[in-house]
Coordinates of C-alpha atoms in Angstrom, one line a residue:
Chain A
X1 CA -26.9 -12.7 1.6
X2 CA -23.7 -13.9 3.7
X3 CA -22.9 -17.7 3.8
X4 CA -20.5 -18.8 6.1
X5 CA -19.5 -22.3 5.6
X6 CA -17.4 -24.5 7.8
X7 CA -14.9 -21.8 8.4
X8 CA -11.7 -22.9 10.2
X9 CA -8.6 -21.4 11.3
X10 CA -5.5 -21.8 13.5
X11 CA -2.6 -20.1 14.2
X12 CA 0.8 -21.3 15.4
X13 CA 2.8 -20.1 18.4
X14 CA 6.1 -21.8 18.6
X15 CA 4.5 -24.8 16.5
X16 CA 1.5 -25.7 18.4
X17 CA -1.4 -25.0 16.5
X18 CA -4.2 -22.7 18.5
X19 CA -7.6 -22.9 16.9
X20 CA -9.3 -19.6 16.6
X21 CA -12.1 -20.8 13.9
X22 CA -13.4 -24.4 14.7
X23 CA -16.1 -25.0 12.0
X24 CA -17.9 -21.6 11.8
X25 CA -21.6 -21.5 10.2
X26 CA -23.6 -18.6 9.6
X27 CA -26.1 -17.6 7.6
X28 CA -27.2 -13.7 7.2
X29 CA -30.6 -13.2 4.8
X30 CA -31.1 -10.1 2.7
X31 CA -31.8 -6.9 4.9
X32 CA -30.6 -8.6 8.5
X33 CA -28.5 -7.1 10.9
X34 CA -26.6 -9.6 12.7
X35 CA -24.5 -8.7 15.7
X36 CA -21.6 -10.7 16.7
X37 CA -20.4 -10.3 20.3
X38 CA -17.4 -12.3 21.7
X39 CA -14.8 -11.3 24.5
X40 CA -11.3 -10.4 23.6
X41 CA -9.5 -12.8 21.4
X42 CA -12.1 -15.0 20.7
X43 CA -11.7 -14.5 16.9
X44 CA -14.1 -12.2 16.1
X45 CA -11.6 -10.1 13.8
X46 CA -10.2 -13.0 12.4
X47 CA -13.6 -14.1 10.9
X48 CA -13.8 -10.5 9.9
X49 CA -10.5 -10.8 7.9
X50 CA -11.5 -14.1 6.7
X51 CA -14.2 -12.5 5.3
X52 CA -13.2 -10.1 3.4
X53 CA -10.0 -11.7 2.2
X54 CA -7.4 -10.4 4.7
X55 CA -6.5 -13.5 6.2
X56 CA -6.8 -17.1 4.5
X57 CA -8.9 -20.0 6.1
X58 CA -7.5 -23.1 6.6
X59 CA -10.7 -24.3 5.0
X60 CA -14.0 -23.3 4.6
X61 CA -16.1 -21.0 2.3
X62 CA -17.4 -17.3 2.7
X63 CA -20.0 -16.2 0.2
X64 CA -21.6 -12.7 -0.2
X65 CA -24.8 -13.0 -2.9
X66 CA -23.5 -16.6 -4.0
X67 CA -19.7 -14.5 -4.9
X68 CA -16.4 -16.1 -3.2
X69 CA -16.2 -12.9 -0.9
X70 CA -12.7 -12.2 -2.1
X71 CA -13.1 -11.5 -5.3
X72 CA -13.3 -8.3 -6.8
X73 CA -17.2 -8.9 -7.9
X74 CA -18.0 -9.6 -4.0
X75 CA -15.6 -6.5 -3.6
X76 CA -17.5 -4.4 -5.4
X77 CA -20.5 -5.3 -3.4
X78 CA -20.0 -4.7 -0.2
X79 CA -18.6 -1.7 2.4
X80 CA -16.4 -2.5 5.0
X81 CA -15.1 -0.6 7.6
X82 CA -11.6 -1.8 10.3
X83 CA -11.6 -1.4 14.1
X84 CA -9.8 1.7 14.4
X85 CA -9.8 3.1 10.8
X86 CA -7.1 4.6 9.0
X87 CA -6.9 6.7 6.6
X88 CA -4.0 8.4 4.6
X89 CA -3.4 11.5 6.7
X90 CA -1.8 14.2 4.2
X91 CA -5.3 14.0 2.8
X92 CA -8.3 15.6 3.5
X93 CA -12.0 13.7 3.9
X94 CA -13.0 14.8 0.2
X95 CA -9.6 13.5 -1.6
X96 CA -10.2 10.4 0.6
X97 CA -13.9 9.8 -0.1
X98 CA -12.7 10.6 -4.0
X99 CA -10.0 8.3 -3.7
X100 CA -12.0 5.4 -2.9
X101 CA -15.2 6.2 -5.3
X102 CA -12.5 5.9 -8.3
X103 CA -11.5 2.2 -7.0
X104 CA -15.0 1.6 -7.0
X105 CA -15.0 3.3 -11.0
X106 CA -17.7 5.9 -9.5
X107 CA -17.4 8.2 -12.2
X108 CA -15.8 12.1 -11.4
X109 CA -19.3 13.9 -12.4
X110 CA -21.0 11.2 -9.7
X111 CA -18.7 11.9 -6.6
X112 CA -18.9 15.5 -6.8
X113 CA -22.6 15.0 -5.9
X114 CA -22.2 12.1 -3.7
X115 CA -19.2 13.3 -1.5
X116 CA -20.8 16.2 0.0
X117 CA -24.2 14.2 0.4
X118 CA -21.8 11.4 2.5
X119 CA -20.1 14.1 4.3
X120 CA -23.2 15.3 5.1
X121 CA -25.0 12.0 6.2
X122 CA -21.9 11.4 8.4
X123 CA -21.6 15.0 9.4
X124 CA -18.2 16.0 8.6
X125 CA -19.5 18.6 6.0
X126 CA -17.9 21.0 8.0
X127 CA -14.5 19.5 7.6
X128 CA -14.7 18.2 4.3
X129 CA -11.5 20.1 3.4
X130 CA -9.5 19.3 6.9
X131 CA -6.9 17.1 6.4
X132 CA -7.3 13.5 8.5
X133 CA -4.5 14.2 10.1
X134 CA -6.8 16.5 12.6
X135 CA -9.2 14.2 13.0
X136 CA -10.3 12.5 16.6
X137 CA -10.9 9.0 16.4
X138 CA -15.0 9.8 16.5
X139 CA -14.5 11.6 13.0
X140 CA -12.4 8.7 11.9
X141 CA -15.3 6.5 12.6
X142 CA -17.7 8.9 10.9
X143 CA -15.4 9.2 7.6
X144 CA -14.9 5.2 7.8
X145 CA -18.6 5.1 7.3
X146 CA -18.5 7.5 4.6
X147 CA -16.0 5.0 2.8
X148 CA -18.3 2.1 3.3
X149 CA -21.1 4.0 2.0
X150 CA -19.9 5.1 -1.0
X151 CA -20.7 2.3 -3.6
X152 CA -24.3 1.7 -2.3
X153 CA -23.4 -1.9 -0.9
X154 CA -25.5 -4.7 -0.7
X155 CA -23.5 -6.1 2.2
X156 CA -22.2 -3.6 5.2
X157 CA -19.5 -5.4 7.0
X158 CA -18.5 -3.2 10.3
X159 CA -15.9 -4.0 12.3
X160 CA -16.8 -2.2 16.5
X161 CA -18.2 0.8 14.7
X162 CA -19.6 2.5 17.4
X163 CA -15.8 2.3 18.8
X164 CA -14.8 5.6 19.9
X165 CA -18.3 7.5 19.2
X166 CA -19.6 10.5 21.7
X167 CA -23.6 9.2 22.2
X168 CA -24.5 12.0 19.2
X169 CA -22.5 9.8 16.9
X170 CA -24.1 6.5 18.2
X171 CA -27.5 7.9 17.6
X172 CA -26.7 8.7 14.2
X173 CA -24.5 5.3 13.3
X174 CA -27.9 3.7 14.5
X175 CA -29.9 5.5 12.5
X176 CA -27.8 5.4 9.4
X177 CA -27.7 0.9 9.7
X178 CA -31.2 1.0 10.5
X179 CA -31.7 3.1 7.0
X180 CA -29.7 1.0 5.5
X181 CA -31.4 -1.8 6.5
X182 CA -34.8 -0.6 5.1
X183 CA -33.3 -0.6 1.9
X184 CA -32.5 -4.5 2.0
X185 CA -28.7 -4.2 3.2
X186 CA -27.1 -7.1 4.7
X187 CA -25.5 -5.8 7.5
X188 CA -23.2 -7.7 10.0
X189 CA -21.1 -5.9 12.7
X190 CA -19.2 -6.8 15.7
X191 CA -19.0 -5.0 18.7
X192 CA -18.6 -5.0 22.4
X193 CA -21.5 -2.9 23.2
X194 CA -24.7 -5.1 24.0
X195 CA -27.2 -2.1 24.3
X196 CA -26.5 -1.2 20.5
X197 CA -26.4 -5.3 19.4
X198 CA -29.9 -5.2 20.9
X199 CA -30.6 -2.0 19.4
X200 CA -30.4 -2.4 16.1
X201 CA -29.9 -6.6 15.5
X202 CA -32.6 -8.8 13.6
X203 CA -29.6 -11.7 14.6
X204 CA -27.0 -12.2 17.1
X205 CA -24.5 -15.0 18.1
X206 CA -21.5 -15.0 20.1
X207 CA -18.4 -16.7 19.1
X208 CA -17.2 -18.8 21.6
X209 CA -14.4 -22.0 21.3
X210 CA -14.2 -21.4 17.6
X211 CA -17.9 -21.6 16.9
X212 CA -20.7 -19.0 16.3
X213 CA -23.4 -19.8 19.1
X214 CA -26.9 -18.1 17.9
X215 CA -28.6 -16.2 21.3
X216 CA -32.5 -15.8 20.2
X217 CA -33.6 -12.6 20.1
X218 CA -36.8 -11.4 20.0
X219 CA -38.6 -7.5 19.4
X220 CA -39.4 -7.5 23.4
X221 CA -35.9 -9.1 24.4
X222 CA -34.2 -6.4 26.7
X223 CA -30.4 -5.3 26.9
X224 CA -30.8 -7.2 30.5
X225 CA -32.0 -10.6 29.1
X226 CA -29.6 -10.1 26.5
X227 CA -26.7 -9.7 28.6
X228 CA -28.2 -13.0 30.6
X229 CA -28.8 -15.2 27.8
X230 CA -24.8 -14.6 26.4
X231 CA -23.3 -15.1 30.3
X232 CA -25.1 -18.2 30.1
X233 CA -23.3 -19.2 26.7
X234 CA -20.0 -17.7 28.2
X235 CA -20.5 -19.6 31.4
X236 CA -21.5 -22.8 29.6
Chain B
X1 CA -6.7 0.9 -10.8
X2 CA -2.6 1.2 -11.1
X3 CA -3.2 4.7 -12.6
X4 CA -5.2 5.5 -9.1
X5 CA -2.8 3.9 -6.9
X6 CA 0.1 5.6 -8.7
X7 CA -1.1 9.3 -8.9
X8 CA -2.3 8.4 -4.8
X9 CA 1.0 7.5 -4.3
X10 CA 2.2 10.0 -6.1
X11 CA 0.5 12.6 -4.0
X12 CA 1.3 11.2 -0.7
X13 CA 4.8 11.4 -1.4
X14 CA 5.1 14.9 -2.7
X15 CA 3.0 16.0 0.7
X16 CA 5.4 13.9 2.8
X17 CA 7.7 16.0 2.2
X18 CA 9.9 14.1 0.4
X19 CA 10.0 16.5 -2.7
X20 CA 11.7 19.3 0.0
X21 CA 14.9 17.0 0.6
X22 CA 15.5 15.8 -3.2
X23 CA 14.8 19.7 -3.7
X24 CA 17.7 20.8 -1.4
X25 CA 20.1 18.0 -2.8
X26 CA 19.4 19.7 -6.1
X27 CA 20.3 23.4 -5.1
X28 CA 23.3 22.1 -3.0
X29 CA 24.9 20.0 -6.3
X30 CA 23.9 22.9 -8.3
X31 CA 25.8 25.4 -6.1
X32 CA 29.0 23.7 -5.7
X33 CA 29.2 22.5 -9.6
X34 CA 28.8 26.3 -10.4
X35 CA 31.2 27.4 -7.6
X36 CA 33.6 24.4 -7.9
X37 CA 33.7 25.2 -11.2
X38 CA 34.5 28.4 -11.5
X39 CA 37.5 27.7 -9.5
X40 CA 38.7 24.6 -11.9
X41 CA 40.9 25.2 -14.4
X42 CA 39.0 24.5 -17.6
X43 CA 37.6 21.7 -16.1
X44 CA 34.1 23.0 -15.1
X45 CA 32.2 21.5 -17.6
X46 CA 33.5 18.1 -16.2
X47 CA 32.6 18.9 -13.1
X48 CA 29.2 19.8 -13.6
X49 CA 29.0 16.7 -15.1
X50 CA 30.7 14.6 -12.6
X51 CA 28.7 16.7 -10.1
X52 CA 25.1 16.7 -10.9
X53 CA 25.3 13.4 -12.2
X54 CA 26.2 11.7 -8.9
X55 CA 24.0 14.4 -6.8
X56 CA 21.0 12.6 -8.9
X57 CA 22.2 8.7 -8.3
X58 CA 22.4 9.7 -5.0
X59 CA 18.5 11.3 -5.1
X60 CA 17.3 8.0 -6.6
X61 CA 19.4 5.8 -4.3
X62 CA 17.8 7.4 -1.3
X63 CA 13.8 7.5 -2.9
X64 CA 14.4 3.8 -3.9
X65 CA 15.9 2.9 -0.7
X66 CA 13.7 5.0 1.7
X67 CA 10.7 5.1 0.4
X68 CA 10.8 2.2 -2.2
X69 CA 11.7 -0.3 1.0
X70 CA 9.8 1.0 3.4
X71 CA 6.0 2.4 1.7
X72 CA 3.7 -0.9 1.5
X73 CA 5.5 -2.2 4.9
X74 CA 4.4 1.5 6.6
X75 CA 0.8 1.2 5.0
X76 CA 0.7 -2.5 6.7
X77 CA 1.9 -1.1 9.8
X78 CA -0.8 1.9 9.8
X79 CA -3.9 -0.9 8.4
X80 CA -4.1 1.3 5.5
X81 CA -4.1 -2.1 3.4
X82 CA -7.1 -2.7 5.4
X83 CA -8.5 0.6 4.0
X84 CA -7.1 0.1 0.5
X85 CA -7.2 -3.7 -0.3
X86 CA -10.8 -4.3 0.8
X87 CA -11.6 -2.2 -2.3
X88 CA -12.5 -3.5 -5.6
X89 CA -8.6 -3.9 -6.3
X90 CA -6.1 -7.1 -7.1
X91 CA -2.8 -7.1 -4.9
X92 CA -0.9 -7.2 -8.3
X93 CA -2.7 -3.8 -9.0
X94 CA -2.0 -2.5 -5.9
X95 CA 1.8 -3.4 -5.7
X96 CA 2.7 -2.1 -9.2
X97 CA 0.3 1.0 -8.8
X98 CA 2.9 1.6 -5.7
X99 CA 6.2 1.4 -7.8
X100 CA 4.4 3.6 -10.4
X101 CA 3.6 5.9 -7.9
X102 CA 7.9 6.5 -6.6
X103 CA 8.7 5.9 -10.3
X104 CA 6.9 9.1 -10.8
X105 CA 8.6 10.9 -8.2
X106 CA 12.2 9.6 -9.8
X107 CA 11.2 10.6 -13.3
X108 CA 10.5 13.8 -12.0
X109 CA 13.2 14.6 -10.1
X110 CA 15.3 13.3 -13.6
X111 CA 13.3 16.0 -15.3
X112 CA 14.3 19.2 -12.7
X113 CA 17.8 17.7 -12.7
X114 CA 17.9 17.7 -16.5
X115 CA 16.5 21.3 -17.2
X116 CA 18.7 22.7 -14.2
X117 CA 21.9 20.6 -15.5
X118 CA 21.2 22.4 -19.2
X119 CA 20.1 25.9 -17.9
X120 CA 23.7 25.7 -15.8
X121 CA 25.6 24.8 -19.0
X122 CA 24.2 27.5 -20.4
X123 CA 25.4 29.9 -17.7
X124 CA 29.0 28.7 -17.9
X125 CA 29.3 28.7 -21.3
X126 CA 29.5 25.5 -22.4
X127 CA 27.4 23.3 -25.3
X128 CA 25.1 20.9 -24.0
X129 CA 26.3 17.4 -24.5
X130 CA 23.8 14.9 -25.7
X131 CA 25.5 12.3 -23.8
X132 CA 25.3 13.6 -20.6
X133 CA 21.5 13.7 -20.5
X134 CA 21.7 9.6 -21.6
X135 CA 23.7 9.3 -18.6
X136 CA 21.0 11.2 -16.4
X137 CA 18.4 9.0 -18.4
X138 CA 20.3 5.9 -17.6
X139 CA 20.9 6.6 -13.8
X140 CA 16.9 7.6 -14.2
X141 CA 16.5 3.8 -15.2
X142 CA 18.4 2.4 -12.7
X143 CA 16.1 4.4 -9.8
X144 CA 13.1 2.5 -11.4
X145 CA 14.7 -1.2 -11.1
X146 CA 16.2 0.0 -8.1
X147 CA 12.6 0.6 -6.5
X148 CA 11.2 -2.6 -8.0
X149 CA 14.1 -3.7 -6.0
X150 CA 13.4 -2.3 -3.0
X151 CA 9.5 -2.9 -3.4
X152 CA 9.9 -7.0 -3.7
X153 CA 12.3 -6.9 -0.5
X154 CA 10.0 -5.1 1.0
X155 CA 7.6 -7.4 0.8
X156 CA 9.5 -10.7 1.2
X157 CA 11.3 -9.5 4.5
X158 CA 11.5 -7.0 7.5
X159 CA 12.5 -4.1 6.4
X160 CA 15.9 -4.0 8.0
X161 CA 16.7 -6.7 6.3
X162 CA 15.2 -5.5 3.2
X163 CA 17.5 -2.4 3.6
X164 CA 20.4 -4.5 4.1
X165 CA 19.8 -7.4 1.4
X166 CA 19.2 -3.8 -0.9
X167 CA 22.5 -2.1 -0.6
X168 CA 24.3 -5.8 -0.9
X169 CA 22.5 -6.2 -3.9
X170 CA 23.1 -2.0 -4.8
X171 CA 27.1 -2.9 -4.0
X172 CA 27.1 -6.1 -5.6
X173 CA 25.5 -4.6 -8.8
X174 CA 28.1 -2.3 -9.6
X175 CA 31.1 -4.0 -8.8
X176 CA 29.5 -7.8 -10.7
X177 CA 32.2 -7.5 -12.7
X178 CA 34.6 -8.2 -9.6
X179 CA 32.4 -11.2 -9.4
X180 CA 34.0 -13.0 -12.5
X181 CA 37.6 -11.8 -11.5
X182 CA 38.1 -13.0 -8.0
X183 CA 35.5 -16.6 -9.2
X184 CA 38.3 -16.9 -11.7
X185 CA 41.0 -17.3 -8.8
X186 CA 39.0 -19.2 -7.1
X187 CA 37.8 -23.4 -6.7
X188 CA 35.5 -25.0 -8.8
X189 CA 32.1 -24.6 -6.2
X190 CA 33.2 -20.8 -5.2
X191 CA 33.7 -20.0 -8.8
X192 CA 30.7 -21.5 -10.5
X193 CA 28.5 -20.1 -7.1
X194 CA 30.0 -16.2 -8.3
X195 CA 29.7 -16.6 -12.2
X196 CA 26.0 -18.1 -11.2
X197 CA 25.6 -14.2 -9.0
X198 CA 27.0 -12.6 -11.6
X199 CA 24.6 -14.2 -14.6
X200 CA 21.8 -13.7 -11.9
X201 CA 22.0 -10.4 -10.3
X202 CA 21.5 -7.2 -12.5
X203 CA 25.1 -5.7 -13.4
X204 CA 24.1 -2.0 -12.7
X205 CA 26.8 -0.7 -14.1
X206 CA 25.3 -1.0 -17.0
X207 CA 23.6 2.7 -16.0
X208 CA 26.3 3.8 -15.3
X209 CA 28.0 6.3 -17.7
X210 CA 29.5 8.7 -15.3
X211 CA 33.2 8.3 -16.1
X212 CA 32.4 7.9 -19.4
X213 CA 29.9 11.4 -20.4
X214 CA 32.8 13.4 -21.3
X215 CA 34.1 10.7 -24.2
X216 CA 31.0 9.2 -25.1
X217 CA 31.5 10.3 -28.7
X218 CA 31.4 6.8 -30.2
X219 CA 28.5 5.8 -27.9
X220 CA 26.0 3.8 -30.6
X221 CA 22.5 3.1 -30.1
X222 CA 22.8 -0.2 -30.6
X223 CA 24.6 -0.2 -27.0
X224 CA 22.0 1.9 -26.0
X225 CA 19.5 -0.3 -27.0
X226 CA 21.2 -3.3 -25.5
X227 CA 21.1 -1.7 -22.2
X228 CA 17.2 -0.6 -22.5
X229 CA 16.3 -4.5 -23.2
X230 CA 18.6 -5.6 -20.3
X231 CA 16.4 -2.5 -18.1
X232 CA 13.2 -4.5 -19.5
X233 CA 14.3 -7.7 -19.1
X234 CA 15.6 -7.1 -15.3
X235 CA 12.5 -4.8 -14.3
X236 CA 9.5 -7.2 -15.5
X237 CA 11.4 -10.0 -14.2
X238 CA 11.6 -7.9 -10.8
X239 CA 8.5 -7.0 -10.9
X240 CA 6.9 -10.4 -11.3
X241 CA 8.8 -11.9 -8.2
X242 CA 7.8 -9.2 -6.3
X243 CA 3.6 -9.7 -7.4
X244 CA 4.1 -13.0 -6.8
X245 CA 5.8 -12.9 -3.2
X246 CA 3.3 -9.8 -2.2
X247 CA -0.3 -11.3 -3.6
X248 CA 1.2 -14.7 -1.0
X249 CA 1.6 -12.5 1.4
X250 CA -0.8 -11.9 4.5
X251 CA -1.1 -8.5 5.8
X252 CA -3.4 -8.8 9.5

């Protein structure tokens, strides 16, 4: 579970403070997927880095199963992937995926079965041995995933990760949250994209003046409706 | 976690190249201490010396400076902190598996430059000199306070600045005792202000045996040891400032 308490935040240009978080409150149960749309600059990166211990708040709480979410237990917990990943490019997509299973303590016998089965589930197999550096932005995403995978999280935090995808790789991000949801992952995403939010979301708010404004969202609720009901918050 | 950190670090470096250029410094100091000396007249031990000693100060000046000043800025500036610190890992874990990671680089580059400074004894005929590979071992722990250096300027300022406050501090450091001298001939304020720099900034030329490898005969360990606990002293003391600034610092 995520629990978002009374999250604020400002930052100063030239000494005037500019709220970005006024009072955020959210609440995300076990197996959710909740999709937060926003337009640009509305803060939806900076609750993001809030949340996973980037950025400081100027007060509030974020907890992930009832752990302060930047601690190394909630670390250990959860998969997170950036806006535009990056990755250290000398290396190829199995010394990164092998890389980041030790700082989870995954043991060496353990990721030699579960890289190629990530790489696979992502399909990169075929590049497991390329070095990032070749990479397009689409296999970025794809090996970003891979990363966030990798520790069996309880709590999937995904920054726009359909971002940059050709419609193969949306299909399978899709399919991969919805999987993940059926096996009781938290998942909470950002993204531009409303045909996906509707797609995939249990939840959905959009952050507007600071705050986190639920839309209600229902099984028959259509990308239309759903693009009507958030101009209406938008438009006040 | 600092053992990942440091053997990732460790790796990155080697493929960026870096291990080319301290490779090339190597074979040019090795090629004109062999030819220089050849054309000295019975001085070529000395020169080797002289030579390979400063070719390596100059190696770890450049990895300290370079790469020790600029690494956790450049991961900042590509979000790979993003990609690193939202992993089950402290900040302090992170920032000392970093320095780990270039010390590693500096201690080997002290090991090719001591088996290439012995093999070319060996060619020209001369004994190796225990001394000189103290004074390679001593410039070897100057590179590592140097990075620590580097690392906690790095993350306390721009980097520009961290480059210039490091070769200050690099200058300063091996000319301190000039600090007492001219406070001496000085006013009260200005004089206490330079015996405070001199008490407070590390005197580096405490590493530094290079005028003195060739008459080192009477070198004891206890000055030996005296200069390992100053290294200590000055690298943990670095090294906490430097955990300290970097686990205040924010990164987005």
């Amino acid at each position: 579970m995520i629990k978002v308490t009374d999250l604020h935040k400002s930052f100063y240009h030239q000494t005037e403070p500019q709220k970005v978080l006024d009072g955020v409150n959210l609440q995300i149960d076990k197996g959710d997927v909740f999709g937060l749309v926003g337009q640009n600059g509305a803060g939806k990166s900076t609750l993001i880095n809030i949340m996973l211990g980037l950025l400081s708040a100027d007060s509030g709480s974020v907890l992930f199963q009832s752990k302060n979410s930047t601690s190394l237990k909630a670390k250990q917990i959860y998969g997170a992937m950036s806006e535009q990943p990056k990755f250290y490019e000398q290396f190829s997509a199995t010394e990164t995926l092998a890389f980041v299973g030790k700082l989870y303590k995954i043991n060496t016998n353990a990721l030699k079965e579960k890289i190629p089965q990530l790489l696979e589930l992502v399909d990169l197999s075929s590049s497991a041995n390329n070095k990032v550096k070749s990479f397009s932005k689409g296999m970025h995403q794809r090996l970003a995933l891979a990363c966030a995978l990798i520790n069996e999280p309880k709590i999937l935090i995904l920054d726009e990760p359909f971002d940059g995808l050709d419609p193969i790789g949306r299909r399978l991000f899709k399919q991969i949250i919805l999987e993940q949801k059926s096996r009781g992952v938290t998942i909470f995403f950002s993204s531009h994209i409303l045909s996906d939010v509707q797609e995939i979301c249990t939840k959905v708010g959009v952050i507007i003046n600071g705050k986190i404004e639920p839309i209600p969202l229902s099984k028959k609720t259509t990308k239309d409706e759903l693009e009507n009901k958030l101009l209406k918050i938008l438009n006040g | 976690m600092v053992k990942i950190i440091a053997l990732n670090t460790f790796k990155q470096l080697i493929r960026d190249k870096i291990a080319y250029s301290i490779f090339l410094l190597l074979i040019f100091a090795l090629t004109v201490s062999y030819f220089a000396g050849t054309i000295s007249l019975n001085q070529q031990i000395r020169l080797i010396n002289s030579v390979m000693l400063s070719a390596f100060m100059l190696s770890v000046v450049i990895i300290s400076l370079f790469i020790g000043a600029n690494i956790i800025e450049r991961e900042r500036r590509e979000r790979l902190l993003f990609f690193v610190l939202t992993k089950p890992i402290s900040k302090t874990d992170y920032f000392i598996g970093k320095w780990l990671g270039v010390s590693i680089v500096i201690f080997l580059t002290f090991v090719l430059y001591v088996v290439s400074y012995a093999i070319l004894i060996k060619i020209s005929g001369g004994s190796i000199n225990i001394f000189s590979f103290t004074a390679l071992a001593y410039v070897f722990f100057e590179g590592i306070l140097l990075t620590a250096i580097a690392l906690t300027l790095s993350v306390w300022t721009k980097p520009i600045l961290a480059i210039i406050v490091f070769i200050m501090l690099y200058l300063i450091g091996h000319s301190s005792s000039l600090l007492l001298t001219i406070g001496e001939q000085l006013n009260n304020f200005a004089s206490y202000l330079l015996k405070a720099l001199y008490y407070l900034l590390p005197n580096l030329e405490k590493f530094n045996l290079r005028n003195d490898v060739n008459y080192l005969s009477g070198y004891s360990n206890n000055e030996a040891l005296s200069v390992i606990a100053y290294f200590v002293f000055y690298l943990i003391l670095t090294l906490l400032i430097g955990v300290r600034v970097f686990n205040k610092r924010v990164f987005v």
